[in-house]
């Protein structure tokens, strides 16, 4: 998922990583952040969110910081922050190329 | 009060869209998923409900709930119902517009991971195939058809043909079920990636697994009996009521000192897929170090008894036994005997060195081979009592 070897991130993947930029988050908070940030354009189904959290943990893009009953909180790792920035640069390059063509 | 009922799962266990559709159909009839037990699915009876189901593939085979997963689904309006065959977490919602997965790439990743798990699981299935078929492989597959044609009972029971045939059939169905499941899983992943939402088909295929399990159950029972030594249950000769060589030749008749040739016990065995059997032999004394001694010339009595499932199988066995003279061609062909005893059939063959009897009582067949100069028919009454007492 993402990186030059993995290919581009999908929108849900990108926004999940984005949600961790400023603070640690749990599942409910991530869903609300993405819904609010994209004004409902990107929706995170529970299966999608669960899978992404597990996959990002396996790839060490996020790590668990707290467990309270059924609620788990995660934070972005340095590797995750780098993967996010790489994807952001790729998207900026896409936008720049597109705007250049329109001139 | 809720009641539980069960159904054979009619859908292949890897066909996720068809499984979800089936569970939705059952819920609309008032049967809500509860749990699974092998090829069966258990339901709680209640009021009919139009629910949407989602089966979330588990990361590993599991018996345990995943609290985080359940929390995420419940916050999204889904209700957790249980685990399906250790493969899926089952969720349901009344909101028909709810989506458990909103990113096709992520769902495709989940399905691909699940597919690889099940493909790897095929190794276990392959090993099971190899083990069962190797264990029950008939002694000699060559000329099997010939033997089946002329000596079907002997071939089926003495050469492991029945457990082998059941293993082959059951495993073939299980393998086919697994392959079909993998094909459908792959197809579902392709549909997800391509964005297709084909109409949910009404597919079966679950019956393959159910039938294979039904066929393999007696094979499993047979293996269990073998591995725990429950197939062999000898008991002492004394008090058994068996005819002995001493009884025929006299108490002073010298018997072999070797317990192998002069058994003081009755060999007895029984398995789920085989007939119940008894065996006993008693030889007169002879020189074990003299290679010129032919056992066929040594006075002896050998008794084989087989109890079959049904009388007609015993009748066929008698016919087969009467057509074989396994080691002594000095005996003449078998002739029928008549008497007022409680035996359904009696055959005797005589020769210069001894005689042979084949007796049937219901579904039990006794074959007695005697070498000596006495007349075995003098002991028919004792043989009949022996068979009654088994």
PDB file of N, CA and C in Angstrom, chain A residues 11-55:
ATOM      1  N   UNK A  11      -7.763   6.484  -1.528  1.00  0.00           N
ATOM      2  CA  UNK A  11      -8.202   7.618  -0.714  1.00  0.00           C
ATOM      3  C   UNK A  11      -8.422   7.230   0.751  1.00  0.00           C
ATOM      4  N   UNK A  12      -9.133   6.149   1.018  1.00  0.00           N
ATOM      5  CA  UNK A  12      -9.307   5.778   2.433  1.00  0.00           C
ATOM      6  C   UNK A  12      -7.965   5.582   3.145  1.00  0.00           C
ATOM      7  N   UNK A  13      -6.990   4.958   2.483  1.00  0.00           N
ATOM      8  CA  UNK A  13      -5.684   4.736   3.098  1.00  0.00           C
ATOM      9  C   UNK A  13      -5.022   6.078   3.413  1.00  0.00           C
ATOM     10  N   UNK A  14      -5.079   6.983   2.455  1.00  0.00           N
ATOM     11  CA  UNK A  14      -4.425   8.288   2.620  1.00  0.00           C
ATOM     12  C   UNK A  14      -5.039   9.047   3.783  1.00  0.00           C
ATOM     13  N   UNK A  15      -6.352   9.062   3.841  1.00  0.00           N
ATOM     14  CA  UNK A  15      -7.023   9.844   4.883  1.00  0.00           C
ATOM     15  C   UNK A  15      -6.869   9.211   6.261  1.00  0.00           C
ATOM     16  N   UNK A  16      -6.754   7.906   6.320  1.00  0.00           N
ATOM     17  CA  UNK A  16      -6.505   7.254   7.615  1.00  0.00           C
ATOM     18  C   UNK A  16      -5.138   7.679   8.141  1.00  0.00           C
ATOM     19  N   UNK A  17      -4.140   7.674   7.281  1.00  0.00           N
ATOM     20  CA  UNK A  17      -2.809   8.137   7.723  1.00  0.00           C
ATOM     21  C   UNK A  17      -2.859   9.603   8.119  1.00  0.00           C
ATOM     22  N   UNK A  18      -3.603  10.393   7.337  1.00  0.00           N
ATOM     23  CA  UNK A  18      -3.722  11.834   7.620  1.00  0.00           C
ATOM     24  C   UNK A  18      -4.304  12.055   9.021  1.00  0.00           C
ATOM     25  N   UNK A  19      -5.237  11.210   9.403  1.00  0.00           N
ATOM     26  CA  UNK A  19      -5.927  11.418  10.682  1.00  0.00           C
ATOM     27  C   UNK A  19      -4.971  11.361  11.865  1.00  0.00           C
ATOM     28  N   UNK A  20      -3.804  10.745  11.704  1.00  0.00           N
ATOM     29  CA  UNK A  20      -2.855  10.599  12.816  1.00  0.00           C
ATOM     30  C   UNK A  20      -1.831  11.725  12.897  1.00  0.00           C
ATOM     31  N   UNK A  21      -1.891  12.646  11.941  1.00  0.00           N
ATOM     32  CA  UNK A  21      -0.814  13.634  11.843  1.00  0.00           C
ATOM     33  C   UNK A  21      -0.658  14.475  13.107  1.00  0.00           C
ATOM     34  N   UNK A  22      -1.797  14.880  13.661  1.00  0.00           N
ATOM     35  CA  UNK A  22      -1.717  15.834  14.774  1.00  0.00           C
ATOM     36  C   UNK A  22      -1.817  15.165  16.140  1.00  0.00           C
ATOM     37  N   UNK A  23      -2.411  14.008  16.218  1.00  0.00           N
ATOM     38  CA  UNK A  23      -2.525  13.363  17.524  1.00  0.00           C
ATOM     39  C   UNK A  23      -2.859  11.877  17.364  1.00  0.00           C
ATOM     40  N   UNK A  24      -2.740  11.156  18.507  1.00  0.00           N
ATOM     41  CA  UNK A  24      -3.142   9.744  18.517  1.00  0.00           C
ATOM     42  C   UNK A  24      -4.649   9.663  18.322  1.00  0.00           C
ATOM     43  N   UNK A  25      -5.070   8.558  17.676  1.00  0.00           N
ATOM     44  CA  UNK A  25      -6.500   8.415  17.389  1.00  0.00           C
ATOM     45  C   UNK A  25      -6.960   6.977  17.630  1.00  0.00           C
ATOM     46  N   UNK A  26      -8.266   6.825  17.913  1.00  0.00           N
ATOM     47  CA  UNK A  26      -8.860   5.482  17.965  1.00  0.00           C
ATOM     48  C   UNK A  26      -9.814   5.360  16.769  1.00  0.00           C
ATOM     49  N   UNK A  27     -10.393   4.171  16.615  1.00  0.00           N
ATOM     50  CA  UNK A  27     -11.196   3.886  15.426  1.00  0.00           C
ATOM     51  C   UNK A  27     -12.325   4.869  15.190  1.00  0.00           C
ATOM     52  N   UNK A  28     -13.115   5.142  16.237  1.00  0.00           N
ATOM     53  CA  UNK A  28     -14.270   6.051  16.089  1.00  0.00           C
ATOM     54  C   UNK A  28     -13.807   7.445  15.658  1.00  0.00           C
ATOM     55  N   UNK A  29     -12.729   7.900  16.297  1.00  0.00           N
ATOM     56  CA  UNK A  29     -12.211   9.236  15.994  1.00  0.00           C
ATOM     57  C   UNK A  29     -11.724   9.319  14.549  1.00  0.00           C
ATOM     58  N   UNK A  30     -11.108   8.258  14.057  1.00  0.00           N
ATOM     59  CA  UNK A  30     -10.620   8.236  12.671  1.00  0.00           C
ATOM     60  C   UNK A  30     -11.807   8.365  11.727  1.00  0.00           C
ATOM     61  N   UNK A  31     -12.853   7.572  11.979  1.00  0.00           N
ATOM     62  CA  UNK A  31     -14.057   7.620  11.118  1.00  0.00           C
ATOM     63  C   UNK A  31     -14.637   9.028  11.075  1.00  0.00           C
ATOM     64  N   UNK A  32     -14.758   9.650  12.247  1.00  0.00           N
ATOM     65  CA  UNK A  32     -15.334  11.011  12.314  1.00  0.00           C
ATOM     66  C   UNK A  32     -14.437  12.021  11.604  1.00  0.00           C
ATOM     67  N   UNK A  33     -13.125  11.889  11.786  1.00  0.00           N
ATOM     68  CA  UNK A  33     -12.173  12.813  11.140  1.00  0.00           C
ATOM     69  C   UNK A  33     -12.310  12.752   9.619  1.00  0.00           C
ATOM     70  N   UNK A  34     -12.319  11.551   9.087  1.00  0.00           N
ATOM     71  CA  UNK A  34     -12.364  11.385   7.626  1.00  0.00           C
ATOM     72  C   UNK A  34     -13.689  11.898   7.082  1.00  0.00           C
ATOM     73  N   UNK A  35     -14.771  11.594   7.796  1.00  0.00           N
ATOM     74  CA  UNK A  35     -16.114  12.046   7.375  1.00  0.00           C
ATOM     75  C   UNK A  35     -16.152  13.578   7.336  1.00  0.00           C
ATOM     76  N   UNK A  36     -15.584  14.198   8.391  1.00  0.00           N
ATOM     77  CA  UNK A  36     -15.614  15.655   8.494  1.00  0.00           C
ATOM     78  C   UNK A  36     -14.691  16.293   7.460  1.00  0.00           C
ATOM     79  N   UNK A  37     -13.482  15.774   7.340  1.00  0.00           N
ATOM     80  CA  UNK A  37     -12.464  16.349   6.455  1.00  0.00           C
ATOM     81  C   UNK A  37     -12.897  16.308   4.997  1.00  0.00           C
ATOM     82  N   UNK A  38     -13.521  15.224   4.602  1.00  0.00           N
ATOM     83  CA  UNK A  38     -13.898  15.055   3.189  1.00  0.00           C
ATOM     84  C   UNK A  38     -15.354  15.450   2.951  1.00  0.00           C
ATOM     85  N   UNK A  39     -16.025  15.959   4.043  1.00  0.00           N
ATOM     86  CA  UNK A  39     -17.440  16.354   3.933  1.00  0.00           C
ATOM     87  C   UNK A  39     -18.292  15.192   3.414  1.00  0.00           C
ATOM     88  N   UNK A  40     -17.985  14.013   3.900  1.00  0.00           N
ATOM     89  CA  UNK A  40     -18.786  12.842   3.559  1.00  0.00           C
ATOM     90  C   UNK A  40     -18.402  12.191   2.236  1.00  0.00           C
ATOM     91  N   UNK A  41     -17.418  12.759   1.542  1.00  0.00           N
ATOM     92  CA  UNK A  41     -17.044  12.201   0.226  1.00  0.00           C
ATOM     93  C   UNK A  41     -16.369  10.832   0.380  1.00  0.00           C
ATOM     94  N   UNK A  42     -15.535  10.717   1.384  1.00  0.00           N
ATOM     95  CA  UNK A  42     -14.866   9.435   1.640  1.00  0.00           C
ATOM     96  C   UNK A  42     -15.471   8.834   2.908  1.00  0.00           C
ATOM     97  N   UNK A  43     -16.000   7.648   2.760  1.00  0.00           N
ATOM     98  CA  UNK A  43     -16.596   6.976   3.916  1.00  0.00           C
ATOM     99  C   UNK A  43     -15.744   5.751   4.264  1.00  0.00           C
ATOM    100  N   UNK A  44     -15.582   5.542   5.548  1.00  0.00           N
ATOM    101  CA  UNK A  44     -14.808   4.390   6.005  1.00  0.00           C
ATOM    102  C   UNK A  44     -15.765   3.352   6.584  1.00  0.00           C
ATOM    103  N   UNK A  45     -15.953   2.273   5.858  1.00  0.00           N
ATOM    104  CA  UNK A  45     -16.743   1.183   6.430  1.00  0.00           C
ATOM    105  C   UNK A  45     -15.958   0.518   7.559  1.00  0.00           C
ATOM    106  N   UNK A  46     -16.609  -0.124   8.490  1.00  0.00           N
ATOM    107  CA  UNK A  46     -15.909  -0.733   9.629  1.00  0.00           C
ATOM    108  C   UNK A  46     -14.929  -1.808   9.191  1.00  0.00           C
ATOM    109  N   UNK A  47     -15.268  -2.549   8.159  1.00  0.00           N
ATOM    110  CA  UNK A  47     -14.366  -3.588   7.668  1.00  0.00           C
ATOM    111  C   UNK A  47     -13.126  -2.983   7.045  1.00  0.00           C
ATOM    112  N   UNK A  48     -13.336  -1.880   6.291  1.00  0.00           N
ATOM    113  CA  UNK A  48     -12.205  -1.182   5.669  1.00  0.00           C
ATOM    114  C   UNK A  48     -11.283  -0.629   6.729  1.00  0.00           C
ATOM    115  N   UNK A  49     -11.837   0.067   7.720  1.00  0.00           N
ATOM    116  CA  UNK A  49     -11.024   0.682   8.766  1.00  0.00           C
ATOM    117  C   UNK A  49     -10.247  -0.380   9.546  1.00  0.00           C
ATOM    118  N   UNK A  50     -10.923  -1.442   9.932  1.00  0.00           N
ATOM    119  CA  UNK A  50     -10.275  -2.508  10.701  1.00  0.00           C
ATOM    120  C   UNK A  50      -9.104  -3.103   9.929  1.00  0.00           C
ATOM    121  N   UNK A  51      -9.330  -3.350   8.640  1.00  0.00           N
ATOM    122  CA  UNK A  51      -8.283  -3.958   7.806  1.00  0.00           C
ATOM    123  C   UNK A  51      -7.095  -3.020   7.667  1.00  0.00           C
ATOM    124  N   UNK A  52      -7.396  -1.730   7.440  1.00  0.00           N
ATOM    125  CA  UNK A  52      -6.305  -0.759   7.257  1.00  0.00           C
ATOM    126  C   UNK A  52      -5.494  -0.607   8.540  1.00  0.00           C
ATOM    127  N   UNK A  53      -6.157  -0.540   9.684  1.00  0.00           N
ATOM    128  CA  UNK A  53      -5.432  -0.424  10.952  1.00  0.00           C
ATOM    129  C   UNK A  53      -4.524  -1.633  11.157  1.00  0.00           C
ATOM    130  N   UNK A  54      -5.017  -2.821  10.851  1.00  0.00           N
ATOM    131  CA  UNK A  54      -4.209  -4.033  11.020  1.00  0.00           C
ATOM    132  C   UNK A  54      -3.038  -4.037  10.050  1.00  0.00           C
ATOM    133  N   UNK A  55      -3.322  -3.648   8.797  1.00  0.00           N
ATOM    134  CA  UNK A  55      -2.272  -3.671   7.776  1.00  0.00           C
ATOM    135  C   UNK A  55      -1.199  -2.623   8.066  1.00  0.00           C
TER     136      UNK A  55
END
